[in-house]
GROMACS .gro file of C-alpha atoms in nm:
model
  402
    1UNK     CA    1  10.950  11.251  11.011
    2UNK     CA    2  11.165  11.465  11.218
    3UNK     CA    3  11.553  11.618  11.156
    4UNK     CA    4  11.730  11.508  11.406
    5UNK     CA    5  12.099  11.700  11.486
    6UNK     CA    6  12.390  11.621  11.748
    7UNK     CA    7  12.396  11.945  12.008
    8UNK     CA    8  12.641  11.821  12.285
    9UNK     CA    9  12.877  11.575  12.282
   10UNK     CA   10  13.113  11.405  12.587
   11UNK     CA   11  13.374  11.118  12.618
   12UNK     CA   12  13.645  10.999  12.841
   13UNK     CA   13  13.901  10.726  12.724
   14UNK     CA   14  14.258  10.667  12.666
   15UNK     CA   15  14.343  10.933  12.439
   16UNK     CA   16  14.104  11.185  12.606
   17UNK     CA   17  13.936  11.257  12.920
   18UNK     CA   18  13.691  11.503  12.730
   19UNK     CA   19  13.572  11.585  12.339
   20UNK     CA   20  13.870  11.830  12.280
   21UNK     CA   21  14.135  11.619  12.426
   22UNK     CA   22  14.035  11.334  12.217
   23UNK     CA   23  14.018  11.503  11.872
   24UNK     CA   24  14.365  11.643  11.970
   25UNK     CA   25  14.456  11.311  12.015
   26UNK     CA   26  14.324  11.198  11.670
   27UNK     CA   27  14.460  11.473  11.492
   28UNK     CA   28  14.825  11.379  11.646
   29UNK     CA   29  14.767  11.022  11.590
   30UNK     CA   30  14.839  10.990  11.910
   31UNK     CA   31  14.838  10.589  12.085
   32UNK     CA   32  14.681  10.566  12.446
   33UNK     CA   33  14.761  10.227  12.478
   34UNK     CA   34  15.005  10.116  12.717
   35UNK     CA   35  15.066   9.857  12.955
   36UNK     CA   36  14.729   9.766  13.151
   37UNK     CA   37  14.777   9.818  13.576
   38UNK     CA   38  14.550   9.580  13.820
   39UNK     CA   39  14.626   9.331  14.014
   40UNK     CA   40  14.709   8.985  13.911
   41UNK     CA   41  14.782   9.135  13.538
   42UNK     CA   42  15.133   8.927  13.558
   43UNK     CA   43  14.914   8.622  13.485
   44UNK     CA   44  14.778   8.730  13.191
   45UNK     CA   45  14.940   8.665  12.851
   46UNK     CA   46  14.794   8.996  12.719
   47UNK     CA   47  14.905   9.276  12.883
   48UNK     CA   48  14.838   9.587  12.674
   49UNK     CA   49  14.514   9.789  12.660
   50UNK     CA   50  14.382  10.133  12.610
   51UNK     CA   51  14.345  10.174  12.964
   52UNK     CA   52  14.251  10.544  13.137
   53UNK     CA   53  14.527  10.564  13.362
   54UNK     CA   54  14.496  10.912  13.526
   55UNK     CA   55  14.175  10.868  13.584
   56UNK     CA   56  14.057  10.967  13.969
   57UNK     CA   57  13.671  10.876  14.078
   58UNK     CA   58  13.728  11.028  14.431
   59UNK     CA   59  13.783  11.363  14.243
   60UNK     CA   60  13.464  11.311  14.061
   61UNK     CA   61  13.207  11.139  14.338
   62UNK     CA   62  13.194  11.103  14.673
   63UNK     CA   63  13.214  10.779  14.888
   64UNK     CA   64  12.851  10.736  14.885
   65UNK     CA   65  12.793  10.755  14.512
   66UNK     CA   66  13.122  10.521  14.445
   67UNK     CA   67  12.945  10.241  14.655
   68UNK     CA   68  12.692  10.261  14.374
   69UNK     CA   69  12.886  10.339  14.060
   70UNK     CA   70  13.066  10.071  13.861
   71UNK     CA   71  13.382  10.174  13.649
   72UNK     CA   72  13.188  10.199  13.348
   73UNK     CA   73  12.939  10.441  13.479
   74UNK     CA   74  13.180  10.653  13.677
   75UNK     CA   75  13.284  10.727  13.267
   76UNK     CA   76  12.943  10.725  13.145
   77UNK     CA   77  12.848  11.001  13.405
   78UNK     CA   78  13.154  11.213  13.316
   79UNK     CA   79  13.049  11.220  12.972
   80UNK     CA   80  12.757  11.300  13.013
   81UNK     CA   81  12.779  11.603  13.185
   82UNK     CA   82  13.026  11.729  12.921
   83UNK     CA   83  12.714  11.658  12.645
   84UNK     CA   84  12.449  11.793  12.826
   85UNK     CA   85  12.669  12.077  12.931
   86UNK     CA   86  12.726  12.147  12.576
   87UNK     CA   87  12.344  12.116  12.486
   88UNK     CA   88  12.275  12.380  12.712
   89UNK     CA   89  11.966  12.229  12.777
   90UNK     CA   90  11.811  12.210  13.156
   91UNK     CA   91  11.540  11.889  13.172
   92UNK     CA   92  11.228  12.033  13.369
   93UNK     CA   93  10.860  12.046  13.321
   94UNK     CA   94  10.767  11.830  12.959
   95UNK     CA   95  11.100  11.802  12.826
   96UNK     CA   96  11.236  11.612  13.130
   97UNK     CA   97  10.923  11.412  13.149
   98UNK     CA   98  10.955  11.343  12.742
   99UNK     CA   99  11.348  11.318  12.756
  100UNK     CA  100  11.521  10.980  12.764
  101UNK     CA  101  11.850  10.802  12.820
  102UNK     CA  102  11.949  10.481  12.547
  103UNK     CA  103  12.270  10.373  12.612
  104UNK     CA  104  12.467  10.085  12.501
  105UNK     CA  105  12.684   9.813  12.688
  106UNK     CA  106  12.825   9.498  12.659
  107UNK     CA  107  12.945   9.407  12.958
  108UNK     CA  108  12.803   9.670  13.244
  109UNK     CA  109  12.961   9.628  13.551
  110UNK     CA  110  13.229   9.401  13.481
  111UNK     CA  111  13.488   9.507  13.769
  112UNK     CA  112  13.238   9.485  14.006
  113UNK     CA  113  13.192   9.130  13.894
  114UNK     CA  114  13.524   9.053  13.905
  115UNK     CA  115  13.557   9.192  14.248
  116UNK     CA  116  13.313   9.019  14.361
  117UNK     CA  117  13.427   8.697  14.246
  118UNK     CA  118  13.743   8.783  14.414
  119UNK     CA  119  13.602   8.840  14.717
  120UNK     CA  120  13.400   8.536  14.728
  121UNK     CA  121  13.601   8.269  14.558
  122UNK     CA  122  13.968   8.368  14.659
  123UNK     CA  123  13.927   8.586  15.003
  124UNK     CA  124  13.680   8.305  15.115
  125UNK     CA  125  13.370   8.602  15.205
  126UNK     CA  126  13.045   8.472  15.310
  127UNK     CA  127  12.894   8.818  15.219
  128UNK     CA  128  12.912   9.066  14.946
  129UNK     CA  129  12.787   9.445  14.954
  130UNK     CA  130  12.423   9.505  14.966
  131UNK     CA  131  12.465   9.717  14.624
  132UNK     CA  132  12.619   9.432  14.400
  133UNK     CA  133  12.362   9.403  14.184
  134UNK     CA  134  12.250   9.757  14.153
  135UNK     CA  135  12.612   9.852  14.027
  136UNK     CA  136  12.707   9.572  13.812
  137UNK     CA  137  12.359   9.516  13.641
  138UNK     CA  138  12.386   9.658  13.263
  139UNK     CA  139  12.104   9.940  13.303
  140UNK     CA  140  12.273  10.114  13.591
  141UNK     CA  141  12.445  10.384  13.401
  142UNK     CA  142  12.135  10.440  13.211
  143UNK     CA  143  11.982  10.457  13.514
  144UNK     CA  144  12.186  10.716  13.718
  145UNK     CA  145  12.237  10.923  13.400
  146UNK     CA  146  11.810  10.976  13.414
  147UNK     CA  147  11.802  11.032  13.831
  148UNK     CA  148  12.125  11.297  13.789
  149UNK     CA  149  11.955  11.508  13.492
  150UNK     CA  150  11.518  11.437  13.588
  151UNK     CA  151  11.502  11.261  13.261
  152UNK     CA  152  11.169  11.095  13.283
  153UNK     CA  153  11.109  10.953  12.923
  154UNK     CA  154  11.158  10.629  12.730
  155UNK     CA  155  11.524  10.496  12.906
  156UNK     CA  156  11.672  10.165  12.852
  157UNK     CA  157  12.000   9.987  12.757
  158UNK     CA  158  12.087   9.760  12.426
  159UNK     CA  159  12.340   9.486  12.509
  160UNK     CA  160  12.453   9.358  12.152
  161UNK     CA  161  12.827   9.302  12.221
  162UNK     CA  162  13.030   9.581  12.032
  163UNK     CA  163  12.744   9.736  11.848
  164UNK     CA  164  12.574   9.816  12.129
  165UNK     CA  165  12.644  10.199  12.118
  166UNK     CA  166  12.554  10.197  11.790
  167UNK     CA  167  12.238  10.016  11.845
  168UNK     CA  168  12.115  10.252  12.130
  169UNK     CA  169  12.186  10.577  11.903
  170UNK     CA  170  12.009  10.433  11.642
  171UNK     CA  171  11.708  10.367  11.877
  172UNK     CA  172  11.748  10.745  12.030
  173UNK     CA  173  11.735  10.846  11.657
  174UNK     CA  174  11.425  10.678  11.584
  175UNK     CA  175  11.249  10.821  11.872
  176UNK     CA  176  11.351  11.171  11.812
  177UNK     CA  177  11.309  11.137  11.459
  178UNK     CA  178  10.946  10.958  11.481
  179UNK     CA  179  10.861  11.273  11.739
  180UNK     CA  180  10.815  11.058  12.053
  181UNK     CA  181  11.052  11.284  12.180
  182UNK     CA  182  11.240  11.616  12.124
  183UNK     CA  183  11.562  11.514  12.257
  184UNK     CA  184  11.713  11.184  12.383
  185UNK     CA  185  12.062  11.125  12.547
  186UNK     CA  186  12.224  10.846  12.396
  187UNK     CA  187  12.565  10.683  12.385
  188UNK     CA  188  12.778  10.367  12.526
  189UNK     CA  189  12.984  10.239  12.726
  190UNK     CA  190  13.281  10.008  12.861
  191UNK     CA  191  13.497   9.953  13.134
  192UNK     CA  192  13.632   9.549  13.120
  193UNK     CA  193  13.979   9.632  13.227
  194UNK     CA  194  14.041   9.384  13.459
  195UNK     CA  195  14.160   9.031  13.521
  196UNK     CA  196  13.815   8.837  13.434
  197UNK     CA  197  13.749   9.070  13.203
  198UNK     CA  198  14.076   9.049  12.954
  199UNK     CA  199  14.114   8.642  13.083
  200UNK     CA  200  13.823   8.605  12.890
  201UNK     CA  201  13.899   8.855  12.590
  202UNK     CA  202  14.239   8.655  12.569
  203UNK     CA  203  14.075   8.311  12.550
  204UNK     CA  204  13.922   8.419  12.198
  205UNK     CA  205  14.244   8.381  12.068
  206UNK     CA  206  14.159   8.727  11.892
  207UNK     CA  207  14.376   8.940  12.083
  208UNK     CA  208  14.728   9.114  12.009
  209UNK     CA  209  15.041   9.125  12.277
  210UNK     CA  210  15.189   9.400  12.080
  211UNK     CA  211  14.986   9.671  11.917
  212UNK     CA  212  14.641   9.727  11.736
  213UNK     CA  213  14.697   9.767  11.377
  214UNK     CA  214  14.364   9.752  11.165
  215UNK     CA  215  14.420   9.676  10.811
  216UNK     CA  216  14.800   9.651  10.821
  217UNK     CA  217  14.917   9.263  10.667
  218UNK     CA  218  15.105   9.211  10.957
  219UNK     CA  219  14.805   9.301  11.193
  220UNK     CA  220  14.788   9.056  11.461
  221UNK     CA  221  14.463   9.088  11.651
  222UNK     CA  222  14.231   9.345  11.830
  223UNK     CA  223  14.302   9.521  12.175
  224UNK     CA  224  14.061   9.635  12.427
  225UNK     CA  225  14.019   9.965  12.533
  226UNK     CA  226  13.751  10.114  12.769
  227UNK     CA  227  13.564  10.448  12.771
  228UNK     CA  228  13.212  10.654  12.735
  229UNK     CA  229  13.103  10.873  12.467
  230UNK     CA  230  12.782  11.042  12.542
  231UNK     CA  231  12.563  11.274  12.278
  232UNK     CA  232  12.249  11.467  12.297
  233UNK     CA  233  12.046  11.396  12.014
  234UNK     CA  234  11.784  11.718  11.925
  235UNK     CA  235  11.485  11.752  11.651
  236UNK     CA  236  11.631  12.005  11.432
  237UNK     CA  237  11.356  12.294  11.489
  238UNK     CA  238  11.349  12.250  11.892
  239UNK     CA  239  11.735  12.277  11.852
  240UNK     CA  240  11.717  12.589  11.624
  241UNK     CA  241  11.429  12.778  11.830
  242UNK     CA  242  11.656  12.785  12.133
  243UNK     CA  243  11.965  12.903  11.943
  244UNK     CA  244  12.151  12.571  12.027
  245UNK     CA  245  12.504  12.497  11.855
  246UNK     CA  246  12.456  12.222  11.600
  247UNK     CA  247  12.777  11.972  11.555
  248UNK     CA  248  12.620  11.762  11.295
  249UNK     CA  249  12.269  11.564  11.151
  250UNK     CA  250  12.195  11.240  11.196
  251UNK     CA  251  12.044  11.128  10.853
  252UNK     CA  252  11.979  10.715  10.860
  253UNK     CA  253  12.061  10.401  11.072
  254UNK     CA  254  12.035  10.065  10.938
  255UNK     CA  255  12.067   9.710  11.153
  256UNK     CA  256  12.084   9.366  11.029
  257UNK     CA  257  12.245   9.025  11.134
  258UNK     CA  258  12.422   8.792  10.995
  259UNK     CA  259  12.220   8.462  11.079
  260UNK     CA  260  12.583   8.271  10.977
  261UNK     CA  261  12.821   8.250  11.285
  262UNK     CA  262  12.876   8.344  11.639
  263UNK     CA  263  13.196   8.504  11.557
  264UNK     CA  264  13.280   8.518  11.198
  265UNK     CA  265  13.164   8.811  11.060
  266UNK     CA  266  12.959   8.822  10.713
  267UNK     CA  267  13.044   9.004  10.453
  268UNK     CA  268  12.638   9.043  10.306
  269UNK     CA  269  12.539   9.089  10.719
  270UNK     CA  270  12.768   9.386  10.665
  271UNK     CA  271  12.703   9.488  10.322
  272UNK     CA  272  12.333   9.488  10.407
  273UNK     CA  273  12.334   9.739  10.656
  274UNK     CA  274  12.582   9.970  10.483
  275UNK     CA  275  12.319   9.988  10.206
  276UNK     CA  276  12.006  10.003  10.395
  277UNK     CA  277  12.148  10.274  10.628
  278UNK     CA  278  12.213  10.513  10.324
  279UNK     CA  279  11.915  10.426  10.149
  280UNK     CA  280  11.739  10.516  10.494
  281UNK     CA  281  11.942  10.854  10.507
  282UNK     CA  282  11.870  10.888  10.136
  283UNK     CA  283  12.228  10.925  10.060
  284UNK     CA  284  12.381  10.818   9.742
  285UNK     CA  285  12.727  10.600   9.750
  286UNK     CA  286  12.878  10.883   9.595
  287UNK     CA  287  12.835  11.140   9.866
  288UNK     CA  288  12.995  10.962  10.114
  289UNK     CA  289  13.369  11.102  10.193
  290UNK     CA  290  13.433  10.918  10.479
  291UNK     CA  291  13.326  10.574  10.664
  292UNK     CA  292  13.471  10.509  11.086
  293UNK     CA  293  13.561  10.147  11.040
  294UNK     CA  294  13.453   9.870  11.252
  295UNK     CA  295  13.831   9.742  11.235
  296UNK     CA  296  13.888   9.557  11.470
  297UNK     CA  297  14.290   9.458  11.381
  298UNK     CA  298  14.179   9.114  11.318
  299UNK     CA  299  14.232   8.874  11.004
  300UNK     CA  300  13.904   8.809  10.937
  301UNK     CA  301  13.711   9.158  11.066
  302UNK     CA  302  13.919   9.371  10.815
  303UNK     CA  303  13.962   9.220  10.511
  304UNK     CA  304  13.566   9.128  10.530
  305UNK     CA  305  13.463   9.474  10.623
  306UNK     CA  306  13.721   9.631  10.304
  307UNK     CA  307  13.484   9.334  10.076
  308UNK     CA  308  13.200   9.457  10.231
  309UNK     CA  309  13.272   9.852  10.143
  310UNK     CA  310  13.399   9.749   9.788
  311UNK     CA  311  13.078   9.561   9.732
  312UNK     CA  312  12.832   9.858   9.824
  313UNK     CA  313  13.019  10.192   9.678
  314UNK     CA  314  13.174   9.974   9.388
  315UNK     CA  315  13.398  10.224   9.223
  316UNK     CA  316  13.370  10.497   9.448
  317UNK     CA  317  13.500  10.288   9.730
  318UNK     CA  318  13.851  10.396   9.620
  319UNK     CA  319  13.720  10.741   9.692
  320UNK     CA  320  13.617  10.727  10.025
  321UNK     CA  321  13.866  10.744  10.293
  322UNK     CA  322  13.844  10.476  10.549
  323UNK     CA  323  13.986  10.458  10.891
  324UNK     CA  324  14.001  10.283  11.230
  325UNK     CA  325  14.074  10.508  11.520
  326UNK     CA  326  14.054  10.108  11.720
  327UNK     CA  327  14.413  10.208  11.646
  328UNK     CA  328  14.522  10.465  11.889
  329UNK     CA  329  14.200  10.389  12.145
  330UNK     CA  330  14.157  10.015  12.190
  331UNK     CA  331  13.810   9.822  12.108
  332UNK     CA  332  13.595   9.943  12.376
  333UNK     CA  333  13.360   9.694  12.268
  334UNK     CA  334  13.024   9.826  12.362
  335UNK     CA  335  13.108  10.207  12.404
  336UNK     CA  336  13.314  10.180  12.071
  337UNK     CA  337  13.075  10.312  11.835
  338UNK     CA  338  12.954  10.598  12.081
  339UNK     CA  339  13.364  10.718  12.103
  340UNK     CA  340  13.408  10.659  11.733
  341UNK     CA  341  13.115  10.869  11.632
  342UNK     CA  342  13.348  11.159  11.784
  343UNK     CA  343  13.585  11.085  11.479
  344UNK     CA  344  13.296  11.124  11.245
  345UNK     CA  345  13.237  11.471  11.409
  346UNK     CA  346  13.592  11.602  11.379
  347UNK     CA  347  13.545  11.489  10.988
  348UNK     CA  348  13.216  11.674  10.942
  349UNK     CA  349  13.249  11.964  11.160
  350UNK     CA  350  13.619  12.048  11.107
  351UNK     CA  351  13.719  11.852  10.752
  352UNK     CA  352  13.977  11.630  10.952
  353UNK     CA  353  14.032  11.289  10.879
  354UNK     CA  354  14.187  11.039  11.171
  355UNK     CA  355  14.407  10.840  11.067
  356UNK     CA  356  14.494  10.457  11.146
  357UNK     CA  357  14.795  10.422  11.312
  358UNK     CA  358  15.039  10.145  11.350
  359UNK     CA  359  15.004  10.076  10.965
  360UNK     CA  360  15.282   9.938  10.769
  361UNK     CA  361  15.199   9.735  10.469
  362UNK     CA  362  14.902   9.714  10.288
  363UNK     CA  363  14.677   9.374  10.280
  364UNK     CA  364  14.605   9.316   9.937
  365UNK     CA  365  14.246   9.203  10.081
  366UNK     CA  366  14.214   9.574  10.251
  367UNK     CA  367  14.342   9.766   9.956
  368UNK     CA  368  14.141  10.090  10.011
  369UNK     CA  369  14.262  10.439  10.145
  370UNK     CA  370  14.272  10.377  10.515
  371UNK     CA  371  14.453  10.697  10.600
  372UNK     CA  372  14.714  10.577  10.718
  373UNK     CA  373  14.918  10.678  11.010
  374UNK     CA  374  14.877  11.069  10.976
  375UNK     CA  375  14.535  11.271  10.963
  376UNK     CA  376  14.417  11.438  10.707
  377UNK     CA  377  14.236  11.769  10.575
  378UNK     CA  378  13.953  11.668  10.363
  379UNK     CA  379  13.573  11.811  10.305
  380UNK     CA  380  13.344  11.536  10.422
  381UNK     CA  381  12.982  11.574  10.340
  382UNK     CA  382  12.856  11.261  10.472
  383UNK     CA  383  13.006  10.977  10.700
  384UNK     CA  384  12.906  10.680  10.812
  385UNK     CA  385  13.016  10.433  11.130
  386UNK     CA  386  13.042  10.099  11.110
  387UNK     CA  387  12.968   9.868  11.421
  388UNK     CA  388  13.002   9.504  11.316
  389UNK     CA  389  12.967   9.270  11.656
  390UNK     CA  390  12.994   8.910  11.752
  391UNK     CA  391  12.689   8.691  11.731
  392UNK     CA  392  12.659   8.892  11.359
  393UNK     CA  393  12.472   9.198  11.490
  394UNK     CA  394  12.522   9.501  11.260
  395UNK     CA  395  12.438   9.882  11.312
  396UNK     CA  396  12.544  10.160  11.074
  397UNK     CA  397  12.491  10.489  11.119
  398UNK     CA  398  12.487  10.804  10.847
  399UNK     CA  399  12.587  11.153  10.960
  400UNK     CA  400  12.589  11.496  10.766
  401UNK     CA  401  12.809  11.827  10.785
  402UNK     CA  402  12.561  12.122  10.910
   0.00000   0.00000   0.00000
């Protein structure tokens, strides 16, 4: 089997509109959100989200490519040309016909969706644009990301509700690492900042009016964010004959569901896939320094995910720092993991920890170092990120310091 190492990386989200802006962000502890803006928000109850607010398509693409592009790949674009402009890498000839784009998504084009809707149901249209289903259908960022950069290779999206980024880059891992392919683009992302989109959040009952505050005892529920995080994934040796920067390795992925509940999470679902991701990375429980959390700021997410941890490192869970950057970001449900994995970078490549913010008691339940409220310096070996979605899908990914 192939090594297979992170060469470019790219995000846009609350806290950041690029990679350096974000880990800025995390270092500060910095909160992006804020009060969400879009029409009809007064009828929400919720009204808080990690929402990009400065954020200008027209700047970005022209009228033309905006009739096509849905919110969430306007951001999955963006990031991607920061990645592959890291990578250095130009796709002709057999690498673009080998490269491919996995990406993951929960929701795709939700705005356009609710636009639509709006259009139809409240504005009384008989007719909708011609590209409707071309720009809210969950494959179109995938899609455009291929046609902008000639990658010709395997390219699909995963859809498995907020492990869905983690899902895809575990997929782009295995084909890199199997040798299907020398490099794969791979990320996630989510834009479902808008009135259908947080109406339905809000009917879960999960959701906080206040603040995200993940394993705090007076947390109160999740907010949603929305974002992109995009990363070229490169076999080690093509990576090193062309002189390309190396951020990090990717060393093991593990998946599993629950097979319990729709919405509860598990605590073995989770457990399982911890394990098996290390043993896959052949990594023992005492290397690990740091884990991303799934937490999500909810009762029942946290204190299952802390149970989980405690179960699989045993001792050494009291070790390993622990931290939700949910926190300052928002739950960008299926680009989450693909933003979070920049948190594992900035703990691998420059021995800073993010913290969890908005933490101000501990949860006897979640009684583990969750670095809370200010980073931290610490050298991190190994990290892992947890992804932990509805329906009981589980994806965990191990990285390693280069």
């Amino acid at each position: 089997m192939k090594r297979v190492v992170i060469t470019g990386a790219g995000t846009i989200n609350s806290i950041g509109q690029n990679v350096s802006q974000t880990i800025n962000s995390f270092k500060a502890g910095r909160c992006g959100i804020s009060d969400l803006k879009f029409k009809d928000v007064e009828r929400l109850s919720i009204k808080i989200g990690g929402q990009i607010h400065d954020f200008e398509p027209d700047k970005h693409f022209n009228r033309q490519q905006l009739s096509l592009y849905d919110r969430y790949t306007q951001l999955t674009l963006i990031a991607a040309n920061e990645a592959i402009e890291e990578s250095g890498l130009i796709f002709n000839g057999q690498l673009a016909a080998s490269t491919g784009v996995v990406l993951g998504t929960a929701g795709g084009g939700v705005s356009t969706w609710d636009d639509n809707y709006r259009a139809v149901y409240e504005e009384g249209k008989n007719r909708v644009h011609p590209f409707v289903v071309p720009k809210l259908m969950n494959n179109a960022a995938a899609s455009h990301l291929s046609m902008k950069y000639n990658l010709k290779g395997p390219t699909f999206t995963v859809s498995t509700a907020c492990a869905s980024s983690n899902h895809a880059m575990a997929q782009a891992f295995q084909i890199v690492r199997s040798a299907q392919s020398p490099v794969m683009v791979t990320g996630g992302s989510e834009s479902m900042l808008c009135f259908g989109g947080v109406k339905a959040w809000e009917g879960l009952r999960v959701m906080s009016k206040d603040a995200c505050r993940p394993f705090s005892l007076n947390r109160n529920g999740m907010v949603q964010g929305e974002g992109a995080a995009i990363f070229v994934f490169e076999e080690l040796e093509h990576a090193k004959r062309r002189g390309a920067n190396i951020i990090c390795e990717v060393k093991g992925f593990a998946m599993s569901s629950d097979a319990a509940d729709i919405v509860n999470p598990s605590k073995q679902g989770a457990a399982r896939a911890i394990s098996n991701a290390l043993q896959d990375a052949q990594v023992n429980v005492e290397d690990v320094g740091y884990i991303n959390a799934h937490g999500t700021g909810t009762a029942a997410n946290d204190k299952t995910e802390c149970s989980a941890v405690a179960d699989v490192f045993g001792h050494h869970a009291d070790k390993i720092m622990i931290s939700s950057t949910k926190s300052m970001h928002g739950h960008i449900i299926g680009g989450t993991g693909a933003v979070e994995l920049v948190a594992c970078i900035l703990a691998l490549r420059d021995g800073i920890i993010a913290p969890t913010i908005g933490y101000e008691e501990q949860d006897p339940e979640c009684a583990l170092d969750v670095v809370p409220n200010e980073a931290r310096e610490a050298k991190v070996e190994f990290a892992i990120s947890n992804a932990f979605a509805f329906g009981g899908l589980n994806a965990v990914l191990v990285l390693q310091k280069v």
